[in-house]
PDB file of C-alpha atoms in Angstrom:
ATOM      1  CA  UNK A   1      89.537 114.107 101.956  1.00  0.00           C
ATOM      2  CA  UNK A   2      87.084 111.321 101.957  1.00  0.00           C
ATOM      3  CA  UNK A   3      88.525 108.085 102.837  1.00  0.00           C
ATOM      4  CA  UNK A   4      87.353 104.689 101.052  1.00  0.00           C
ATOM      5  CA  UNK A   5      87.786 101.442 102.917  1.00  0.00           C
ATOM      6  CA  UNK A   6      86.630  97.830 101.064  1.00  0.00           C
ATOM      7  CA  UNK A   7      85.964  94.854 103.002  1.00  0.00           C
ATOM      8  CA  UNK A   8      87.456  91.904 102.660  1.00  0.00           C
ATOM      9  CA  UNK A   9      90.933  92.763 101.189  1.00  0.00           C
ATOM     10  CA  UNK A  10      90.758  89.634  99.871  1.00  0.00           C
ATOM     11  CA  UNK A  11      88.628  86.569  99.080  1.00  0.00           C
ATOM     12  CA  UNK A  12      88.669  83.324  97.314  1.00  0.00           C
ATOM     13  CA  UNK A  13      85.831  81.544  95.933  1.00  0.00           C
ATOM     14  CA  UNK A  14      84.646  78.792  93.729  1.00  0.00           C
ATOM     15  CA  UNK A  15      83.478  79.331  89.926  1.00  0.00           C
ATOM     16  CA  UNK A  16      79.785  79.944  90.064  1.00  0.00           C
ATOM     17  CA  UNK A  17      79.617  81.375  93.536  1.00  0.00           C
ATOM     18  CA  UNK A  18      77.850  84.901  94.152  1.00  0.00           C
ATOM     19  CA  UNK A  19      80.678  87.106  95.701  1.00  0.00           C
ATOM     20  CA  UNK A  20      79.957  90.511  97.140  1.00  0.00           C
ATOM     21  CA  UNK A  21      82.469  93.251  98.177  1.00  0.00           C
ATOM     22  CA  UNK A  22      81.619  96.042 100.186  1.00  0.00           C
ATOM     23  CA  UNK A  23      83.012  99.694 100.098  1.00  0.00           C
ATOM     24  CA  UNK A  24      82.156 102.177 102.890  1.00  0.00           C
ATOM     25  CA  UNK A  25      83.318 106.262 102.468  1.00  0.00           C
ATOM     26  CA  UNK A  26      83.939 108.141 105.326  1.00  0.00           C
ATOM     27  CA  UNK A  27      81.130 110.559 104.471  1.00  0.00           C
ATOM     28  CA  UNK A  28      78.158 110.854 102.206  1.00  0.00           C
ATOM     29  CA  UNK A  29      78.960 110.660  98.579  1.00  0.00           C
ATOM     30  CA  UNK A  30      75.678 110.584  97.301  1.00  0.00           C
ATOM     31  CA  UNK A  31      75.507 108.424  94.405  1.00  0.00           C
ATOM     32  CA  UNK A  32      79.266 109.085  92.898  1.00  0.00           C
ATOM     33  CA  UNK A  33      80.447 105.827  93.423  1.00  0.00           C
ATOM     34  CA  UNK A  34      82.158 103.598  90.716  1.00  0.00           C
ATOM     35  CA  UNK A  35      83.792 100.018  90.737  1.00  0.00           C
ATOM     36  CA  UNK A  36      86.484  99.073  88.567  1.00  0.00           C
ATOM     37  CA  UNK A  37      87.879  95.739  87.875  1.00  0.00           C
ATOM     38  CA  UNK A  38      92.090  95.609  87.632  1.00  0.00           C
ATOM     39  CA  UNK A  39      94.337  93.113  86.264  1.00  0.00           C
ATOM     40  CA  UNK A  40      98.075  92.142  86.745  1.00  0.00           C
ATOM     41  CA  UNK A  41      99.983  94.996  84.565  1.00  0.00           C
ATOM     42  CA  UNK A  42      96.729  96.202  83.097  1.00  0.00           C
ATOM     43  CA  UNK A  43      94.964  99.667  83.575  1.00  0.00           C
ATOM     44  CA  UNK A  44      91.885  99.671  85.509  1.00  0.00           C
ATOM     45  CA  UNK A  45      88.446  98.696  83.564  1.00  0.00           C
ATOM     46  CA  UNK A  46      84.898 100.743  84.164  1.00  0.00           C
ATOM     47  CA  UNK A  47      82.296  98.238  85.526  1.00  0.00           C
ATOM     48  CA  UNK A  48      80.023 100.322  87.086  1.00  0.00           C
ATOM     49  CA  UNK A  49      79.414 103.852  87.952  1.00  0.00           C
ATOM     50  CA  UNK A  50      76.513 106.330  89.638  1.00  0.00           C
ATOM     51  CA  UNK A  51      76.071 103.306  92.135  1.00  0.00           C
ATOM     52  CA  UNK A  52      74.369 100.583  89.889  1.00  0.00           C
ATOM     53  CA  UNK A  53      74.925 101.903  86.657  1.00  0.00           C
ATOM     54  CA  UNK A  54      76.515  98.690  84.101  1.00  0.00           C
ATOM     55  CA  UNK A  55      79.109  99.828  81.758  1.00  0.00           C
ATOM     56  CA  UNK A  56      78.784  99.297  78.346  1.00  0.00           C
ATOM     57  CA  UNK A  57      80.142  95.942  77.293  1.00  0.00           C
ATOM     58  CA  UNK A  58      80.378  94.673  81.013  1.00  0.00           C
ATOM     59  CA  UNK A  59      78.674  91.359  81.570  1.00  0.00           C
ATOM     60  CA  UNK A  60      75.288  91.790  83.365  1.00  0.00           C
ATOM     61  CA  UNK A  61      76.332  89.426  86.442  1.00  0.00           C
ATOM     62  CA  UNK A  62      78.120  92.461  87.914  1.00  0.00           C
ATOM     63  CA  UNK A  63      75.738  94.542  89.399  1.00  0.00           C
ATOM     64  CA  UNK A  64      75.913  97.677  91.814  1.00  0.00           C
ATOM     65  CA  UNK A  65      73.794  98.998  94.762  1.00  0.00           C
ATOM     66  CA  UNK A  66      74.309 101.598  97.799  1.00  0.00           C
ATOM     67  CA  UNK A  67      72.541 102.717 101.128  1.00  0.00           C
ATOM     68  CA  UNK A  68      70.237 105.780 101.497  1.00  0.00           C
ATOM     69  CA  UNK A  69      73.242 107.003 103.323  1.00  0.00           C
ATOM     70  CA  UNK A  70      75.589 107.286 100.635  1.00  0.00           C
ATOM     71  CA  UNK A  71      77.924 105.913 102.631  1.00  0.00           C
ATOM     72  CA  UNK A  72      77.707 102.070 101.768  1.00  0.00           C
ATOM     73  CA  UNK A  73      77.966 100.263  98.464  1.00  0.00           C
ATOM     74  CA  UNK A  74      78.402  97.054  97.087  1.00  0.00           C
ATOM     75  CA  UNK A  75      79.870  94.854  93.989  1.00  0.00           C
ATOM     76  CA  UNK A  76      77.824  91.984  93.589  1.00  0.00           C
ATOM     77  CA  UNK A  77      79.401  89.153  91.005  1.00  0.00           C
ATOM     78  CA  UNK A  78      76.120  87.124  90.912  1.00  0.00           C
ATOM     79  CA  UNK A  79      78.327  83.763  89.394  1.00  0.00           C
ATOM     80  CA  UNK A  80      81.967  84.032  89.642  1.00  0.00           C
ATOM     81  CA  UNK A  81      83.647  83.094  86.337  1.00  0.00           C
ATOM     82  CA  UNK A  82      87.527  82.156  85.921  1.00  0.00           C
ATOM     83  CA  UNK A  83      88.078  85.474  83.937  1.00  0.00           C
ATOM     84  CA  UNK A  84      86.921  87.244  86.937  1.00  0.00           C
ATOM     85  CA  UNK A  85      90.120  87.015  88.784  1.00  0.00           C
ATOM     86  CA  UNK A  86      91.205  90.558  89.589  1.00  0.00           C
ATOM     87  CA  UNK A  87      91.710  93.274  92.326  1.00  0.00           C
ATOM     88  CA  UNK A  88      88.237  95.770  92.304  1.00  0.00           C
ATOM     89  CA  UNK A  89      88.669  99.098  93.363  1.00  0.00           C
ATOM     90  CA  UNK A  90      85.746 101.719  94.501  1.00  0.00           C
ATOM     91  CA  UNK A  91      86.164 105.566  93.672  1.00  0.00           C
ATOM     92  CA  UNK A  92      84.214 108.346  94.732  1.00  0.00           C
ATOM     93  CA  UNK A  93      83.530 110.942  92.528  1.00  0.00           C
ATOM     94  CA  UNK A  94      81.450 113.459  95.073  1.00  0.00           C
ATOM     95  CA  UNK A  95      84.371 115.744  96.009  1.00  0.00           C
ATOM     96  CA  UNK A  96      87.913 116.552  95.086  1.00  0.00           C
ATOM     97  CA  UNK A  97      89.904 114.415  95.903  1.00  0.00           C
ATOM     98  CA  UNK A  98      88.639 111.743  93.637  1.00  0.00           C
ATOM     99  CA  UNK A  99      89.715 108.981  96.293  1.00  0.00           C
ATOM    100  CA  UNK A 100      90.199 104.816  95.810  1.00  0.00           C
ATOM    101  CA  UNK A 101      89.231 102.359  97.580  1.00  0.00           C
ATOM    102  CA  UNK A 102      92.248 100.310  98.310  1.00  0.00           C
ATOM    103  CA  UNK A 103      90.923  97.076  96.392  1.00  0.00           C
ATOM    104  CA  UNK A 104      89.740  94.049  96.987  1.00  0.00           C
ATOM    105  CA  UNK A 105      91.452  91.007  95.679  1.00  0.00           C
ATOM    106  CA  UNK A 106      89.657  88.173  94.538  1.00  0.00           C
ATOM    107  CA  UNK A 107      90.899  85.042  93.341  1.00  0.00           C
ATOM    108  CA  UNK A 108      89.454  81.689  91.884  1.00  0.00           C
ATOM    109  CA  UNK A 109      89.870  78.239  94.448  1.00  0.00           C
TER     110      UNK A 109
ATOM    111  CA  UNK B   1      86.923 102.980  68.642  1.00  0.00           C
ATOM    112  CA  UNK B   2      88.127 105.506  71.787  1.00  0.00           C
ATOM    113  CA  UNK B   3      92.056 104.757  72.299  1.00  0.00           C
ATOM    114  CA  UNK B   4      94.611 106.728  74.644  1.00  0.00           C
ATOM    115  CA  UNK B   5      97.654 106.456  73.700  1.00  0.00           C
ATOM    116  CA  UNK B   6     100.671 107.981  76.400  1.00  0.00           C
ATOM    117  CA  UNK B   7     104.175 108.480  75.403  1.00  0.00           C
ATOM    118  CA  UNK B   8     107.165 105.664  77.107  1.00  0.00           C
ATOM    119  CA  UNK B   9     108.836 104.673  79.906  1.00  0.00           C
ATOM    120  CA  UNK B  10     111.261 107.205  81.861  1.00  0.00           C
ATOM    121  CA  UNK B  11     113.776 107.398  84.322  1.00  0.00           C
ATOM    122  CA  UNK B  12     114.665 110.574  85.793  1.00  0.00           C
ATOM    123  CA  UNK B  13     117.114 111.859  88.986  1.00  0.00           C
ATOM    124  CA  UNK B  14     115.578 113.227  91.981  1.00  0.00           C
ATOM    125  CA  UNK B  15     114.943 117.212  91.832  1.00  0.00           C
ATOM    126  CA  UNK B  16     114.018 116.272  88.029  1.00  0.00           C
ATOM    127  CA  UNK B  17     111.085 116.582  85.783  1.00  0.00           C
ATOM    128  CA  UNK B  18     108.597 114.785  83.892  1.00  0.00           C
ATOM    129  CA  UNK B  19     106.692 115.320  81.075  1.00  0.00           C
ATOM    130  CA  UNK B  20     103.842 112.528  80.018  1.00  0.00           C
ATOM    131  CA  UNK B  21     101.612 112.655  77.174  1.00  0.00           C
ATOM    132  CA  UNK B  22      98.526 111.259  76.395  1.00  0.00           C
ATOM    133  CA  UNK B  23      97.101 111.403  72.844  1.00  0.00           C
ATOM    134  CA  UNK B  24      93.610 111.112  72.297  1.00  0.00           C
ATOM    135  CA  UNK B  25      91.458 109.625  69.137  1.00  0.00           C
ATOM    136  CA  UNK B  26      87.940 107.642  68.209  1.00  0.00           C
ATOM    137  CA  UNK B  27      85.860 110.602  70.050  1.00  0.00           C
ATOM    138  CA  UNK B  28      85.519 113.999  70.026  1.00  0.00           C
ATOM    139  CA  UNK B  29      88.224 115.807  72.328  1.00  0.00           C
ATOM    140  CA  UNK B  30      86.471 118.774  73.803  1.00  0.00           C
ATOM    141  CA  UNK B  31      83.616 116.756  74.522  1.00  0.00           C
ATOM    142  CA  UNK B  32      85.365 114.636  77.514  1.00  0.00           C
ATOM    143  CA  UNK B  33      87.324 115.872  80.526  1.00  0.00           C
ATOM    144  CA  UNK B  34      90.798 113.859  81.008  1.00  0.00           C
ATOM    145  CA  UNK B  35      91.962 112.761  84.336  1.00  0.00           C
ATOM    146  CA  UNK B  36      95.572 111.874  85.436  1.00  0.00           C
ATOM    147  CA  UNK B  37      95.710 108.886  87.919  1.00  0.00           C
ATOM    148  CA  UNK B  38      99.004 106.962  89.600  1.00  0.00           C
ATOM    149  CA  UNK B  39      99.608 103.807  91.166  1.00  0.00           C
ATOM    150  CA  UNK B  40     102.288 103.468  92.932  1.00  0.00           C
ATOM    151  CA  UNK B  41     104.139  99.698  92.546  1.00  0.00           C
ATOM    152  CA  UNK B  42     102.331  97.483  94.329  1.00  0.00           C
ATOM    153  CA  UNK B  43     100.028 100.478  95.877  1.00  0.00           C
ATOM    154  CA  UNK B  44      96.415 101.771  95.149  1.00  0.00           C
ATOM    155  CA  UNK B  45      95.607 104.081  92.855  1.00  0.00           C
ATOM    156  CA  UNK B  46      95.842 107.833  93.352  1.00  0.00           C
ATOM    157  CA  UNK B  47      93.907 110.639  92.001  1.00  0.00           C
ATOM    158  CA  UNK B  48      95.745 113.437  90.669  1.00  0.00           C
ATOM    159  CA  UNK B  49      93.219 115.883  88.787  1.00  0.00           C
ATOM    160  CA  UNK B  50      91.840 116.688  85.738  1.00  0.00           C
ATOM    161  CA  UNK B  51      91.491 118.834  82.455  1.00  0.00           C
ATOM    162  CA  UNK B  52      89.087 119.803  80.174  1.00  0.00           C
ATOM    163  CA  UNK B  53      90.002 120.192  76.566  1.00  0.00           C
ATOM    164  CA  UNK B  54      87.206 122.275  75.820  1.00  0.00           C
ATOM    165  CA  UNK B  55      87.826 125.437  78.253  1.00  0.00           C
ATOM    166  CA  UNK B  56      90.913 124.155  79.908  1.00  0.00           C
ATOM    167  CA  UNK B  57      89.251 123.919  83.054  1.00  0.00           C
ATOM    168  CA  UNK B  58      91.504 122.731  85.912  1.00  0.00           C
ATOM    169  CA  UNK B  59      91.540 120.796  89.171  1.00  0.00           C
ATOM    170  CA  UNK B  60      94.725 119.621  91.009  1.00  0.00           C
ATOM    171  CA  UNK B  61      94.598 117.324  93.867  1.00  0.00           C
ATOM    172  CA  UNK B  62      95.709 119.532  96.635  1.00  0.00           C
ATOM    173  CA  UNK B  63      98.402 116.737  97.039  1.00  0.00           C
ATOM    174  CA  UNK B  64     100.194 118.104  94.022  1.00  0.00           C
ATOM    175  CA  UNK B  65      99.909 121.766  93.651  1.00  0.00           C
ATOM    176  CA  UNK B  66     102.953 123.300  92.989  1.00  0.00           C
ATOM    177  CA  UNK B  67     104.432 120.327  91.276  1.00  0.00           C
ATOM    178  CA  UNK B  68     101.846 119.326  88.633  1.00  0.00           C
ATOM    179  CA  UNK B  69     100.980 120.824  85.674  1.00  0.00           C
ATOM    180  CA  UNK B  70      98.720 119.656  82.960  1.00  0.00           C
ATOM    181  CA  UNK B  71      97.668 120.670  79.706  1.00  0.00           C
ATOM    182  CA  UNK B  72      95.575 120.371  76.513  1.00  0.00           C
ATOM    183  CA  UNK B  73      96.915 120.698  72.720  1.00  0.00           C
ATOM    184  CA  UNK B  74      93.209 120.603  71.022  1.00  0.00           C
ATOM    185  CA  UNK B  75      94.996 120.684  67.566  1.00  0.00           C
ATOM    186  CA  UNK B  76      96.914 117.309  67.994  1.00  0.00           C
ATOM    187  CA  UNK B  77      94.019 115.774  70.995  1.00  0.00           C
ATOM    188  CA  UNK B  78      96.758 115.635  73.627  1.00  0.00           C
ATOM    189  CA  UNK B  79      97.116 116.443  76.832  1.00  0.00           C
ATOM    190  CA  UNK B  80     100.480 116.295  78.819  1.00  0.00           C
ATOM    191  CA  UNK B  81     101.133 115.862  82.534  1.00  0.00           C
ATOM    192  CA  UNK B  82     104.018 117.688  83.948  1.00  0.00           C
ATOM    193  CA  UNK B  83     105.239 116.719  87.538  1.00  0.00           C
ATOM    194  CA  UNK B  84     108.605 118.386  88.676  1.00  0.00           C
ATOM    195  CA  UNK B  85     110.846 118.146  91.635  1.00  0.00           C
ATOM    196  CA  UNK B  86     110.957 114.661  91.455  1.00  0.00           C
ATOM    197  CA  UNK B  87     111.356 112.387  94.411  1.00  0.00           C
ATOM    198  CA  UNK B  88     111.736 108.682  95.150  1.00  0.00           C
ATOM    199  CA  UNK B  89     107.817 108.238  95.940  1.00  0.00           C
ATOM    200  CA  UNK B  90     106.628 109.835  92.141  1.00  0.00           C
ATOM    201  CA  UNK B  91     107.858 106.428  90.850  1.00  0.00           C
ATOM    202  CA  UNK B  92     104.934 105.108  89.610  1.00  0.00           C
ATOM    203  CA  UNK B  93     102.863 104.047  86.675  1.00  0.00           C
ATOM    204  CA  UNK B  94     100.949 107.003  85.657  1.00  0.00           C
ATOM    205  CA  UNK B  95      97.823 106.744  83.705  1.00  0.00           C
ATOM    206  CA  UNK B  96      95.672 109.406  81.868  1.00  0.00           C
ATOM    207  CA  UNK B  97      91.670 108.009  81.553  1.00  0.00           C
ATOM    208  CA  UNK B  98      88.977 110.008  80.131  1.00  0.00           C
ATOM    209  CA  UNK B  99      85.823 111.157  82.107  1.00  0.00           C
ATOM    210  CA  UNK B 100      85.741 113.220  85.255  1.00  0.00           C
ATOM    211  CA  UNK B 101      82.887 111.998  87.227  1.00  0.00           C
ATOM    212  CA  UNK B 102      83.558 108.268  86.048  1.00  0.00           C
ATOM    213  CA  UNK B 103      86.698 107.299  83.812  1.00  0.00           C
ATOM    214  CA  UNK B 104      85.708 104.742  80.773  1.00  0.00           C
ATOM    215  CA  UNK B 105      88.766 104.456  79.085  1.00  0.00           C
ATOM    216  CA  UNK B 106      92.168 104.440  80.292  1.00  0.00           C
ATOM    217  CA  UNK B 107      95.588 105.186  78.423  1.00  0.00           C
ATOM    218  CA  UNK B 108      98.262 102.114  78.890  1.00  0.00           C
ATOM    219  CA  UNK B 109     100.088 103.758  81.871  1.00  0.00           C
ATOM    220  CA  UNK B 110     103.495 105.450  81.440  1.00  0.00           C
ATOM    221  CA  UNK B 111     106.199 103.855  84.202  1.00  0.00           C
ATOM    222  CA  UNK B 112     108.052 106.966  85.518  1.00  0.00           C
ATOM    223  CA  UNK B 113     111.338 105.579  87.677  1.00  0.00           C
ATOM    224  CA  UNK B 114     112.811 108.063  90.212  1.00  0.00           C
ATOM    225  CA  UNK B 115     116.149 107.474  91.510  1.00  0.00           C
ATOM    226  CA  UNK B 116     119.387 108.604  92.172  1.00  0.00           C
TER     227      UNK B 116
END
């Protein structure tokens, strides 16, 4: 299986800061990488997926981007807003499993 | 608009099963793929396969063959999610999401309690 690791497992950070997360798999997974955005109780939303690719509906100061590798990605939230309070989670979708990263927490000083 | 509904809450013995639905509307059925994922409380989230409607094409995380079945009723849009033998670790919040390669819309998670 390929494992997903996310760095840090947890940040804080001031209301209009640019906060990036980074998620590394354990092998190549090509471009199959999405980022989801959780909330206390709540199911998981879509923010990005194929890398860099914006949901619909998602505001455009979440962005995506990877390595030639395949190996390393990143969530960039260009200005952190209070709503964005939230655990993100990367998932590769190159091969069966489907694994998770195990989330990065990120919470509003 | 695109809503998954999944049936309620359930508590069940070890050695049990259970049987979680997940009705679809606002899209097409066949044209989407429906994956099952769990979190466990507290815990990540874990990938447990997929379905599509259209063919009933299947894939099982190797983690639960054996134990999971899943299905598609194209008639009514819903598929189910059975998991049997039951143990203390399946309690969880289960979720059905549709997509395969990237999941856009996500059921309201169904709390299955294990225990004795």
């Amino acid at each position: 299986d390929i494992q997903m690791t996310q760095s840090p497992s947890s940040l804080s950070a001031s209301v209009g800061d640019r906060v990036t997360i980074t998620c590394r798999a354990s092998q190549s997974v090509s471009a199959y990488l999405n980022w989801y955005q959780q909330k206390p109780g709540k199911a998981p939303n879509l923010l990005i997926h194929a890398v860099s690719s914006l949901q619909s509906g998602v505001p455009s100061n979440f962005s995506g981007s990877g390595s030639a590798s395949g190996t390393d990605f990143t969530l960039t939230i260009s200005s952190l807003q209070p709503e964005d309070s939230a655990i993100y989670l990367c998932q590769q979708t190159y091969s069966t499993p489907f694994t998770f990263g195990p989330g990065t927490k990120v919470d509003i000083k | 608009q695109v809503q998954l509904v999944q049936s309620g809450a359930e508590m069940k013995k070890p050695g049990a099963s259970v049987k979680v639905s997940c009705k679809a509307s606002g899209y097409m059925f066949t044209k989407y793929g429906i994956t099952w994922v769990r979190q466990a409380p507290g815990q990540g989230l874990e990938w447990m396969g997929w379905i599509t409607p259209h063919n009933g094409d299947i894939d099982y995380a190797k983690k639960f063959r054996g134990r999971v079945t899943m299905t598609a009723d194209k008639p009514t849009s819903t598929v189910s999610m059975e998991l049997i033998d039951l143990r203390s670790d399946d309690t969880a919040v289960y979720f059905c999401t549709r997509g395969q390669w990237y999941l856009d819309y996500w059921g309201q998670g169904t709390l299955v309690t294990v225990s004795s």
